[in-house]
Amino acid sequence: MTTKEQFAFLWAQLGTVEGACCRAMMGEYILYYEGRVIGGIYDGRVLVKDLPAARRLLPQAEYRLPYPGAKLMLHLPLPAEPAWLAALFAALAAEVPPARKKK
């Protein structure tokens, strides 16, 4: 479980990207960019979806499980330059399909 202190530290870096937001969910945090889920903060680690853009921009990243039974995600090393984070988030969001509209 991510503590509030860990979240504050990580969000101080991630929150510099315009269009990024986080929502608390079951003790962890889901990371959105322009309304699309691109990753999350799990156990004090920032993990992003395993997408071609993530593999291309994070070639040395390690795969991690966010929680038991989940798909592997890529660990995002921090700190990182805000401009690079913005480019990563935009590339990830471009590969995530938009959320389905509820009926």
PDB file of N, CA and C in Angstrom:
ATOM      1  N   MET A   1       0.836  -1.173   0.000  1.00  0.00           N
ATOM      2  CA  MET A   1       0.000   0.000   0.000  1.00  0.00           C
ATOM      3  C   MET A   1       0.885   1.243   0.000  1.00  0.00           C
ATOM      4  N   THR A   2       0.529   2.192  -0.802  1.00  0.00           N
ATOM      5  CA  THR A   2       1.278   3.441  -0.904  1.00  0.00           C
ATOM      6  C   THR A   2       0.855   4.380   0.218  1.00  0.00           C
ATOM      7  N   THR A   3       1.838   4.908   0.946  1.00  0.00           N
ATOM      8  CA  THR A   3       1.518   5.860   2.007  1.00  0.00           C
ATOM      9  C   THR A   3       1.245   7.239   1.416  1.00  0.00           C
ATOM     10  N   LYS A   4       0.608   8.087   2.194  1.00  0.00           N
ATOM     11  CA  LYS A   4       0.332   9.451   1.729  1.00  0.00           C
ATOM     12  C   LYS A   4       1.626  10.213   1.492  1.00  0.00           C
ATOM     13  N   GLU A   5       2.648   9.935   2.291  1.00  0.00           N
ATOM     14  CA  GLU A   5       3.940  10.595   2.121  1.00  0.00           C
ATOM     15  C   GLU A   5       4.604  10.160   0.813  1.00  0.00           C
ATOM     16  N   GLN A   6       4.546   8.849   0.524  1.00  0.00           N
ATOM     17  CA  GLN A   6       5.104   8.351  -0.742  1.00  0.00           C
ATOM     18  C   GLN A   6       4.364   8.978  -1.915  1.00  0.00           C
ATOM     19  N   PHE A   7       3.037   9.001  -1.834  1.00  0.00           N
ATOM     20  CA  PHE A   7       2.251   9.588  -2.917  1.00  0.00           C
ATOM     21  C   PHE A   7       2.621  11.055  -3.114  1.00  0.00           C
ATOM     22  N   ALA A   8       2.725  11.810  -2.028  1.00  0.00           N
ATOM     23  CA  ALA A   8       3.064  13.239  -2.137  1.00  0.00           C
ATOM     24  C   ALA A   8       4.416  13.424  -2.816  1.00  0.00           C
ATOM     25  N   PHE A   9       5.396  12.605  -2.439  1.00  0.00           N
ATOM     26  CA  PHE A   9       6.726  12.696  -3.047  1.00  0.00           C
ATOM     27  C   PHE A   9       6.668  12.397  -4.542  1.00  0.00           C
ATOM     28  N   LEU A  10       5.986  11.296  -4.908  1.00  0.00           N
ATOM     29  CA  LEU A  10       5.910  10.909  -6.321  1.00  0.00           C
ATOM     30  C   LEU A  10       5.068  11.893  -7.121  1.00  0.00           C
ATOM     31  N   TRP A  11       3.957  12.353  -6.551  1.00  0.00           N
ATOM     32  CA  TRP A  11       3.088  13.267  -7.289  1.00  0.00           C
ATOM     33  C   TRP A  11       3.752  14.624  -7.490  1.00  0.00           C
ATOM     34  N   ALA A  12       4.680  15.008  -6.613  1.00  0.00           N
ATOM     35  CA  ALA A  12       5.423  16.258  -6.794  1.00  0.00           C
ATOM     36  C   ALA A  12       6.181  16.230  -8.119  1.00  0.00           C
ATOM     37  N   GLN A  13       6.561  15.041  -8.562  1.00  0.00           N
ATOM     38  CA  GLN A  13       7.272  14.913  -9.835  1.00  0.00           C
ATOM     39  C   GLN A  13       6.304  14.675 -10.997  1.00  0.00           C
ATOM     40  N   LEU A  14       5.367  13.749 -10.806  1.00  0.00           N
ATOM     41  CA  LEU A  14       4.441  13.408 -11.884  1.00  0.00           C
ATOM     42  C   LEU A  14       3.453  14.526 -12.161  1.00  0.00           C
ATOM     43  N   GLY A  15       3.073  15.244 -11.132  1.00  0.00           N
ATOM     44  CA  GLY A  15       2.077  16.303 -11.271  1.00  0.00           C
ATOM     45  C   GLY A  15       2.557  17.516 -12.041  1.00  0.00           C
ATOM     46  N   THR A  16       3.850  17.543 -12.372  1.00  0.00           N
ATOM     47  CA  THR A  16       4.360  18.662 -13.169  1.00  0.00           C
ATOM     48  C   THR A  16       3.918  18.556 -14.627  1.00  0.00           C
ATOM     49  N   VAL A  17       3.409  17.402 -15.022  1.00  0.00           N
ATOM     50  CA  VAL A  17       2.979  17.184 -16.404  1.00  0.00           C
ATOM     51  C   VAL A  17       1.532  17.641 -16.554  1.00  0.00           C
ATOM     52  N   GLU A  18       1.330  18.649 -17.391  1.00  0.00           N
ATOM     53  CA  GLU A  18      -0.021  19.142 -17.633  1.00  0.00           C
ATOM     54  C   GLU A  18      -0.856  18.048 -18.283  1.00  0.00           C
ATOM     55  N   GLY A  19      -2.055  17.839 -17.782  1.00  0.00           N
ATOM     56  CA  GLY A  19      -2.932  16.805 -18.306  1.00  0.00           C
ATOM     57  C   GLY A  19      -2.878  15.514 -17.524  1.00  0.00           C
ATOM     58  N   ALA A  20      -1.948  15.417 -16.554  1.00  0.00           N
ATOM     59  CA  ALA A  20      -1.833  14.219 -15.720  1.00  0.00           C
ATOM     60  C   ALA A  20      -2.670  14.393 -14.460  1.00  0.00           C
ATOM     61  N   CYS A  21      -3.275  13.305 -14.018  1.00  0.00           N
ATOM     62  CA  CYS A  21      -3.984  13.323 -12.740  1.00  0.00           C
ATOM     63  C   CYS A  21      -3.959  11.927 -12.149  1.00  0.00           C
ATOM     64  N   CYS A  22      -4.220  11.849 -10.866  1.00  0.00           N
ATOM     65  CA  CYS A  22      -4.253  10.589 -10.142  1.00  0.00           C
ATOM     66  C   CYS A  22      -5.548  10.506  -9.371  1.00  0.00           C
ATOM     67  N   ARG A  23      -6.054   9.292  -9.247  1.00  0.00           N
ATOM     68  CA  ARG A  23      -7.241   9.035  -8.437  1.00  0.00           C
ATOM     69  C   ARG A  23      -6.934   7.890  -7.487  1.00  0.00           C
ATOM     70  N   ALA A  24      -7.298   8.094  -6.232  1.00  0.00           N
ATOM     71  CA  ALA A  24      -7.103   7.046  -5.231  1.00  0.00           C
ATOM     72  C   ALA A  24      -8.077   5.912  -5.502  1.00  0.00           C
ATOM     73  N   MET A  25      -7.563   4.670  -5.384  1.00  0.00           N
ATOM     74  CA  MET A  25      -8.406   3.506  -5.578  1.00  0.00           C
ATOM     75  C   MET A  25      -7.849   2.350  -4.749  1.00  0.00           C
ATOM     76  N   MET A  26      -8.592   1.944  -3.732  1.00  0.00           N
ATOM     77  CA  MET A  26      -8.255   0.795  -2.895  1.00  0.00           C
ATOM     78  C   MET A  26      -6.833   0.872  -2.335  1.00  0.00           C
ATOM     79  N   GLY A  27      -6.440   2.021  -1.816  1.00  0.00           N
ATOM     80  CA  GLY A  27      -5.136   2.175  -1.188  1.00  0.00           C
ATOM     81  C   GLY A  27      -4.006   2.478  -2.140  1.00  0.00           C
ATOM     82  N   GLU A  28      -4.278   2.490  -3.410  1.00  0.00           N
ATOM     83  CA  GLU A  28      -3.264   2.822  -4.409  1.00  0.00           C
ATOM     84  C   GLU A  28      -3.790   3.977  -5.259  1.00  0.00           C
ATOM     85  N   TYR A  29      -3.082   4.331  -6.315  1.00  0.00           N
ATOM     86  CA  TYR A  29      -3.452   5.482  -7.128  1.00  0.00           C
ATOM     87  C   TYR A  29      -3.354   5.130  -8.604  1.00  0.00           C
ATOM     88  N   ILE A  30      -4.398   5.449  -9.358  1.00  0.00           N
ATOM     89  CA  ILE A  30      -4.420   5.209 -10.799  1.00  0.00           C
ATOM     90  C   ILE A  30      -3.952   6.487 -11.482  1.00  0.00           C
ATOM     91  N   LEU A  31      -3.041   6.349 -12.430  1.00  0.00           N
ATOM     92  CA  LEU A  31      -2.457   7.487 -13.138  1.00  0.00           C
ATOM     93  C   LEU A  31      -3.136   7.658 -14.487  1.00  0.00           C
ATOM     94  N   TYR A  32      -3.661   8.859 -14.713  1.00  0.00           N
ATOM     95  CA  TYR A  32      -4.342   9.195 -15.958  1.00  0.00           C
ATOM     96  C   TYR A  32      -3.570  10.289 -16.674  1.00  0.00           C
ATOM     97  N   TYR A  33      -3.644  10.265 -17.994  1.00  0.00           N
ATOM     98  CA  TYR A  33      -3.137  11.370 -18.796  1.00  0.00           C
ATOM     99  C   TYR A  33      -4.203  11.673 -19.835  1.00  0.00           C
ATOM    100  N   GLU A  34      -4.695  12.888 -19.784  1.00  0.00           N
ATOM    101  CA  GLU A  34      -5.762  13.339 -20.673  1.00  0.00           C
ATOM    102  C   GLU A  34      -6.922  12.342 -20.706  1.00  0.00           C
ATOM    103  N   GLY A  35      -7.305  11.863 -19.522  1.00  0.00           N
ATOM    104  CA  GLY A  35      -8.464  10.994 -19.386  1.00  0.00           C
ATOM    105  C   GLY A  35      -8.240   9.523 -19.684  1.00  0.00           C
ATOM    106  N   ARG A  36      -7.022   9.132 -19.989  1.00  0.00           N
ATOM    107  CA  ARG A  36      -6.731   7.727 -20.305  1.00  0.00           C
ATOM    108  C   ARG A  36      -5.812   7.135 -19.247  1.00  0.00           C
ATOM    109  N   VAL A  37      -6.115   5.919 -18.832  1.00  0.00           N
ATOM    110  CA  VAL A  37      -5.294   5.248 -17.824  1.00  0.00           C
ATOM    111  C   VAL A  37      -3.974   4.830 -18.465  1.00  0.00           C
ATOM    112  N   ILE A  38      -2.867   5.311 -17.871  1.00  0.00           N
ATOM    113  CA  ILE A  38      -1.555   4.953 -18.404  1.00  0.00           C
ATOM    114  C   ILE A  38      -0.715   4.187 -17.398  1.00  0.00           C
ATOM    115  N   GLY A  39      -1.165   4.118 -16.152  1.00  0.00           N
ATOM    116  CA  GLY A  39      -0.402   3.408 -15.143  1.00  0.00           C
ATOM    117  C   GLY A  39      -0.948   3.683 -13.763  1.00  0.00           C
ATOM    118  N   GLY A  40      -0.057   3.639 -12.779  1.00  0.00           N
ATOM    119  CA  GLY A  40      -0.483   3.890 -11.419  1.00  0.00           C
ATOM    120  C   GLY A  40       0.681   3.897 -10.455  1.00  0.00           C
ATOM    121  N   ILE A  41       0.347   4.198  -9.212  1.00  0.00           N
ATOM    122  CA  ILE A  41       1.317   4.166  -8.124  1.00  0.00           C
ATOM    123  C   ILE A  41       0.900   3.011  -7.224  1.00  0.00           C
ATOM    124  N   TYR A  42       1.759   2.018  -7.144  1.00  0.00           N
ATOM    125  CA  TYR A  42       1.492   0.794  -6.397  1.00  0.00           C
ATOM    126  C   TYR A  42       2.651   0.522  -5.448  1.00  0.00           C
ATOM    127  N   ASP A  43       2.361   0.395  -4.171  1.00  0.00           N
ATOM    128  CA  ASP A  43       3.390   0.114  -3.166  1.00  0.00           C
ATOM    129  C   ASP A  43       4.560   1.096  -3.258  1.00  0.00           C
ATOM    130  N   GLY A  44       4.246   2.364  -3.486  1.00  0.00           N
ATOM    131  CA  GLY A  44       5.279   3.391  -3.551  1.00  0.00           C
ATOM    132  C   GLY A  44       6.110   3.381  -4.816  1.00  0.00           C
ATOM    133  N   ARG A  45       5.647   2.649  -5.852  1.00  0.00           N
ATOM    134  CA  ARG A  45       6.363   2.582  -7.135  1.00  0.00           C
ATOM    135  C   ARG A  45       5.452   3.109  -8.235  1.00  0.00           C
ATOM    136  N   VAL A  46       6.032   3.808  -9.197  1.00  0.00           N
ATOM    137  CA  VAL A  46       5.269   4.253 -10.359  1.00  0.00           C
ATOM    138  C   VAL A  46       5.434   3.201 -11.443  1.00  0.00           C
ATOM    139  N   LEU A  47       4.313   2.629 -11.864  1.00  0.00           N
ATOM    140  CA  LEU A  47       4.313   1.611 -12.910  1.00  0.00           C
ATOM    141  C   LEU A  47       3.451   2.091 -14.053  1.00  0.00           C
ATOM    142  N   VAL A  48       3.907   1.858 -15.290  1.00  0.00           N
ATOM    143  CA  VAL A  48       3.136   2.236 -16.470  1.00  0.00           C
ATOM    144  C   VAL A  48       2.777   0.983 -17.257  1.00  0.00           C
ATOM    145  N   LYS A  49       1.737   1.119 -18.061  1.00  0.00           N
ATOM    146  CA  LYS A  49       1.275  -0.021 -18.863  1.00  0.00           C
ATOM    147  C   LYS A  49       2.378  -0.514 -19.790  1.00  0.00           C
ATOM    148  N   ASP A  50       2.384  -1.811 -20.017  1.00  0.00           N
ATOM    149  CA  ASP A  50       3.348  -2.438 -20.923  1.00  0.00           C
ATOM    150  C   ASP A  50       2.837  -2.266 -22.351  1.00  0.00           C
ATOM    151  N   LEU A  51       3.221  -1.155 -22.968  1.00  0.00           N
ATOM    152  CA  LEU A  51       2.826  -0.818 -24.339  1.00  0.00           C
ATOM    153  C   LEU A  51       4.079  -0.615 -25.174  1.00  0.00           C
ATOM    154  N   PRO A  52       3.971  -0.697 -26.492  1.00  0.00           N
ATOM    155  CA  PRO A  52       5.160  -0.488 -27.328  1.00  0.00           C
ATOM    156  C   PRO A  52       5.881   0.829 -27.035  1.00  0.00           C
ATOM    157  N   ALA A  53       5.136   1.902 -26.803  1.00  0.00           N
ATOM    158  CA  ALA A  53       5.765   3.190 -26.505  1.00  0.00           C
ATOM    159  C   ALA A  53       6.568   3.117 -25.213  1.00  0.00           C
ATOM    160  N   ALA A  54       6.035   2.449 -24.209  1.00  0.00           N
ATOM    161  CA  ALA A  54       6.749   2.315 -22.935  1.00  0.00           C
ATOM    162  C   ALA A  54       8.026   1.501 -23.121  1.00  0.00           C
ATOM    163  N   ARG A  55       7.944   0.411 -23.865  1.00  0.00           N
ATOM    164  CA  ARG A  55       9.140  -0.417 -24.100  1.00  0.00           C
ATOM    165  C   ARG A  55      10.185   0.349 -24.901  1.00  0.00           C
ATOM    166  N   ARG A  56       9.739   1.184 -25.827  1.00  0.00           N
ATOM    167  CA  ARG A  56      10.664   1.977 -26.642  1.00  0.00           C
ATOM    168  C   ARG A  56      11.331   3.077 -25.816  1.00  0.00           C
ATOM    169  N   LEU A  57      10.553   3.768 -24.969  1.00  0.00           N
ATOM    170  CA  LEU A  57      11.079   4.897 -24.212  1.00  0.00           C
ATOM    171  C   LEU A  57      11.720   4.490 -22.883  1.00  0.00           C
ATOM    172  N   LEU A  58      11.446   3.283 -22.435  1.00  0.00           N
ATOM    173  CA  LEU A  58      12.021   2.768 -21.188  1.00  0.00           C
ATOM    174  C   LEU A  58      12.708   1.428 -21.447  1.00  0.00           C
ATOM    175  N   PRO A  59      13.730   1.398 -22.309  1.00  0.00           N
ATOM    176  CA  PRO A  59      14.327   0.114 -22.693  1.00  0.00           C
ATOM    177  C   PRO A  59      14.957  -0.656 -21.534  1.00  0.00           C
ATOM    178  N   GLN A  60      15.390   0.023 -20.489  1.00  0.00           N
ATOM    179  CA  GLN A  60      16.042  -0.642 -19.356  1.00  0.00           C
ATOM    180  C   GLN A  60      15.085  -0.898 -18.192  1.00  0.00           C
ATOM    181  N   ALA A  61      13.825  -0.533 -18.354  1.00  0.00           N
ATOM    182  CA  ALA A  61      12.866  -0.665 -17.253  1.00  0.00           C
ATOM    183  C   ALA A  61      12.630  -2.124 -16.892  1.00  0.00           C
ATOM    184  N   GLU A  62      12.395  -2.346 -15.611  1.00  0.00           N
ATOM    185  CA  GLU A  62      12.121  -3.685 -15.116  1.00  0.00           C
ATOM    186  C   GLU A  62      10.612  -3.898 -15.044  1.00  0.00           C
ATOM    187  N   TYR A  63      10.214  -5.136 -15.281  1.00  0.00           N
ATOM    188  CA  TYR A  63       8.802  -5.500 -15.179  1.00  0.00           C
ATOM    189  C   TYR A  63       8.470  -5.775 -13.720  1.00  0.00           C
ATOM    190  N   ARG A  64       7.312  -5.291 -13.289  1.00  0.00           N
ATOM    191  CA  ARG A  64       6.850  -5.483 -11.919  1.00  0.00           C
ATOM    192  C   ARG A  64       5.356  -5.793 -11.927  1.00  0.00           C
ATOM    193  N   LEU A  65       4.913  -6.530 -10.929  1.00  0.00           N
ATOM    194  CA  LEU A  65       3.485  -6.769 -10.729  1.00  0.00           C
ATOM    195  C   LEU A  65       2.945  -5.684  -9.802  1.00  0.00           C
ATOM    196  N   PRO A  66       1.886  -4.996 -10.213  1.00  0.00           N
ATOM    197  CA  PRO A  66       1.321  -3.986  -9.314  1.00  0.00           C
ATOM    198  C   PRO A  66       0.638  -4.617  -8.105  1.00  0.00           C
ATOM    199  N   TYR A  67       0.027  -5.774  -8.306  1.00  0.00           N
ATOM    200  CA  TYR A  67      -0.641  -6.524  -7.244  1.00  0.00           C
ATOM    201  C   TYR A  67      -0.829  -7.953  -7.747  1.00  0.00           C
ATOM    202  N   PRO A  68      -1.029  -8.903  -6.860  1.00  0.00           N
ATOM    203  CA  PRO A  68      -1.161 -10.301  -7.286  1.00  0.00           C
ATOM    204  C   PRO A  68      -2.304 -10.499  -8.288  1.00  0.00           C
ATOM    205  N   GLY A  69      -2.009 -11.223  -9.349  1.00  0.00           N
ATOM    206  CA  GLY A  69      -3.009 -11.516 -10.365  1.00  0.00           C
ATOM    207  C   GLY A  69      -3.099 -10.485 -11.476  1.00  0.00           C
ATOM    208  N   ALA A  70      -2.351  -9.406 -11.388  1.00  0.00           N
ATOM    209  CA  ALA A  70      -2.393  -8.347 -12.402  1.00  0.00           C
ATOM    210  C   ALA A  70      -1.397  -8.644 -13.524  1.00  0.00           C
ATOM    211  N   LYS A  71      -1.518  -7.885 -14.601  1.00  0.00           N
ATOM    212  CA  LYS A  71      -0.549  -7.974 -15.690  1.00  0.00           C
ATOM    213  C   LYS A  71       0.725  -7.244 -15.286  1.00  0.00           C
ATOM    214  N   LEU A  72       1.838  -7.686 -15.841  1.00  0.00           N
ATOM    215  CA  LEU A  72       3.107  -7.015 -15.584  1.00  0.00           C
ATOM    216  C   LEU A  72       3.073  -5.602 -16.147  1.00  0.00           C
ATOM    217  N   MET A  73       3.730  -4.702 -15.433  1.00  0.00           N
ATOM    218  CA  MET A  73       3.842  -3.320 -15.865  1.00  0.00           C
ATOM    219  C   MET A  73       5.313  -2.934 -15.803  1.00  0.00           C
ATOM    220  N   LEU A  74       5.651  -1.805 -16.407  1.00  0.00           N
ATOM    221  CA  LEU A  74       7.031  -1.332 -16.416  1.00  0.00           C
ATOM    222  C   LEU A  74       7.247  -0.324 -15.302  1.00  0.00           C
ATOM    223  N   HIS A  75       8.337  -0.505 -14.565  1.00  0.00           N
ATOM    224  CA  HIS A  75       8.684   0.407 -13.469  1.00  0.00           C
ATOM    225  C   HIS A  75       9.282   1.682 -14.051  1.00  0.00           C
ATOM    226  N   LEU A  76       8.717   2.822 -13.684  1.00  0.00           N
ATOM    227  CA  LEU A  76       9.192   4.123 -14.162  1.00  0.00           C
ATOM    228  C   LEU A  76      10.175   4.685 -13.148  1.00  0.00           C
ATOM    229  N   PRO A  77      11.456   4.781 -13.510  1.00  0.00           N
ATOM    230  CA  PRO A  77      12.430   5.328 -12.569  1.00  0.00           C
ATOM    231  C   PRO A  77      12.258   6.841 -12.441  1.00  0.00           C
ATOM    232  N   LEU A  78      12.296   7.311 -11.207  1.00  0.00           N
ATOM    233  CA  LEU A  78      12.220   8.739 -10.940  1.00  0.00           C
ATOM    234  C   LEU A  78      13.428   9.122 -10.115  1.00  0.00           C
ATOM    235  N   PRO A  79      13.897  10.349 -10.185  1.00  0.00           N
ATOM    236  CA  PRO A  79      13.319  11.492 -10.872  1.00  0.00           C
ATOM    237  C   PRO A  79      13.577  11.455 -12.378  1.00  0.00           C
ATOM    238  N   ALA A  80      12.738  12.200 -13.074  1.00  0.00           N
ATOM    239  CA  ALA A  80      12.861  12.325 -14.532  1.00  0.00           C
ATOM    240  C   ALA A  80      12.498  13.749 -14.913  1.00  0.00           C
ATOM    241  N   GLU A  81      13.023  14.180 -16.026  1.00  0.00           N
ATOM    242  CA  GLU A  81      12.737  15.532 -16.515  1.00  0.00           C
ATOM    243  C   GLU A  81      11.259  15.673 -16.859  1.00  0.00           C
ATOM    244  N   PRO A  82      10.630  16.775 -16.478  1.00  0.00           N
ATOM    245  CA  PRO A  82       9.210  16.978 -16.789  1.00  0.00           C
ATOM    246  C   PRO A  82       8.890  16.882 -18.283  1.00  0.00           C
ATOM    247  N   ALA A  83       9.769  17.403 -19.131  1.00  0.00           N
ATOM    248  CA  ALA A  83       9.518  17.342 -20.581  1.00  0.00           C
ATOM    249  C   ALA A  83       9.535  15.895 -21.071  1.00  0.00           C
ATOM    250  N   TRP A  84      10.450  15.090 -20.540  1.00  0.00           N
ATOM    251  CA  TRP A  84      10.508  13.680 -20.921  1.00  0.00           C
ATOM    252  C   TRP A  84       9.282  12.944 -20.418  1.00  0.00           C
ATOM    253  N   LEU A  85       8.852  13.220 -19.181  1.00  0.00           N
ATOM    254  CA  LEU A  85       7.646  12.601 -18.642  1.00  0.00           C
ATOM    255  C   LEU A  85       6.433  12.948 -19.496  1.00  0.00           C
ATOM    256  N   ALA A  86       6.342  14.205 -19.913  1.00  0.00           N
ATOM    257  CA  ALA A  86       5.217  14.629 -20.754  1.00  0.00           C
ATOM    258  C   ALA A  86       5.215  13.867 -22.073  1.00  0.00           C
ATOM    259  N   ALA A  87       6.381  13.677 -22.670  1.00  0.00           N
ATOM    260  CA  ALA A  87       6.478  12.928 -23.927  1.00  0.00           C
ATOM    261  C   ALA A  87       6.098  11.465 -23.712  1.00  0.00           C
ATOM    262  N   LEU A  88       6.553  10.870 -22.608  1.00  0.00           N
ATOM    263  CA  LEU A  88       6.203   9.483 -22.288  1.00  0.00           C
ATOM    264  C   LEU A  88       4.702   9.350 -22.094  1.00  0.00           C
ATOM    265  N   PHE A  89       4.110  10.220 -21.301  1.00  0.00           N
ATOM    266  CA  PHE A  89       2.673  10.148 -21.031  1.00  0.00           C
ATOM    267  C   PHE A  89       1.865  10.312 -22.312  1.00  0.00           C
ATOM    268  N   ALA A  90       2.263  11.236 -23.165  1.00  0.00           N
ATOM    269  CA  ALA A  90       1.545  11.444 -24.426  1.00  0.00           C
ATOM    270  C   ALA A  90       1.648  10.217 -25.324  1.00  0.00           C
ATOM    271  N   ALA A  91       2.837   9.613 -25.381  1.00  0.00           N
ATOM    272  CA  ALA A  91       3.028   8.420 -26.214  1.00  0.00           C
ATOM    273  C   ALA A  91       2.195   7.256 -25.680  1.00  0.00           C
ATOM    274  N   LEU A  92       2.136   7.098 -24.374  1.00  0.00           N
ATOM    275  CA  LEU A  92       1.330   6.031 -23.789  1.00  0.00           C
ATOM    276  C   LEU A  92      -0.151   6.268 -24.056  1.00  0.00           C
ATOM    277  N   ALA A  93      -0.616   7.480 -23.830  1.00  0.00           N
ATOM    278  CA  ALA A  93      -2.037   7.799 -24.023  1.00  0.00           C
ATOM    279  C   ALA A  93      -2.460   7.583 -25.468  1.00  0.00           C
ATOM    280  N   ALA A  94      -1.546   7.823 -26.405  1.00  0.00           N
ATOM    281  CA  ALA A  94      -1.864   7.639 -27.821  1.00  0.00           C
ATOM    282  C   ALA A  94      -2.108   6.162 -28.146  1.00  0.00           C
ATOM    283  N   GLU A  95      -1.561   5.256 -27.344  1.00  0.00           N
ATOM    284  CA  GLU A  95      -1.718   3.819 -27.596  1.00  0.00           C
ATOM    285  C   GLU A  95      -2.818   3.174 -26.758  1.00  0.00           C
ATOM    286  N   VAL A  96      -3.395   3.939 -25.852  1.00  0.00           N
ATOM    287  CA  VAL A  96      -4.488   3.403 -25.015  1.00  0.00           C
ATOM    288  C   VAL A  96      -5.807   3.796 -25.670  1.00  0.00           C
ATOM    289  N   PRO A  97      -6.678   2.825 -25.919  1.00  0.00           N
ATOM    290  CA  PRO A  97      -7.971   3.182 -26.513  1.00  0.00           C
ATOM    291  C   PRO A  97      -8.795   4.022 -25.556  1.00  0.00           C
ATOM    292  N   PRO A  98      -9.622   4.909 -26.071  1.00  0.00           N
ATOM    293  CA  PRO A  98     -10.456   5.728 -25.177  1.00  0.00           C
ATOM    294  C   PRO A  98     -11.430   4.854 -24.392  1.00  0.00           C
ATOM    295  N   ALA A  99     -11.817   5.348 -23.249  1.00  0.00           N
ATOM    296  CA  ALA A  99     -12.761   4.612 -22.409  1.00  0.00           C
ATOM    297  C   ALA A  99     -14.089   4.468 -23.138  1.00  0.00           C
ATOM    298  N   ARG A 100     -14.721   3.318 -22.950  1.00  0.00           N
ATOM    299  CA  ARG A 100     -16.019   3.101 -23.577  1.00  0.00           C
ATOM    300  C   ARG A 100     -17.071   3.941 -22.874  1.00  0.00           C
ATOM    301  N   LYS A 101     -17.979   4.474 -23.659  1.00  0.00           N
ATOM    302  CA  LYS A 101     -19.055   5.269 -23.087  1.00  0.00           C
ATOM    303  C   LYS A 101     -20.049   4.357 -22.412  1.00  0.00           C
ATOM    304  N   LYS A 102     -20.490   4.795 -21.233  1.00  0.00           N
ATOM    305  CA  LYS A 102     -21.491   4.014 -20.498  1.00  0.00           C
ATOM    306  C   LYS A 102     -22.853   4.252 -21.112  1.00  0.00           C
ATOM    307  N   LYS A 103     -23.649   3.194 -21.111  1.00  0.00           N
ATOM    308  CA  LYS A 103     -24.992   3.298 -21.696  1.00  0.00           C
ATOM    309  C   LYS A 103     -25.951   3.953 -20.725  1.00  0.00           C
TER     310      LYS A 103
END
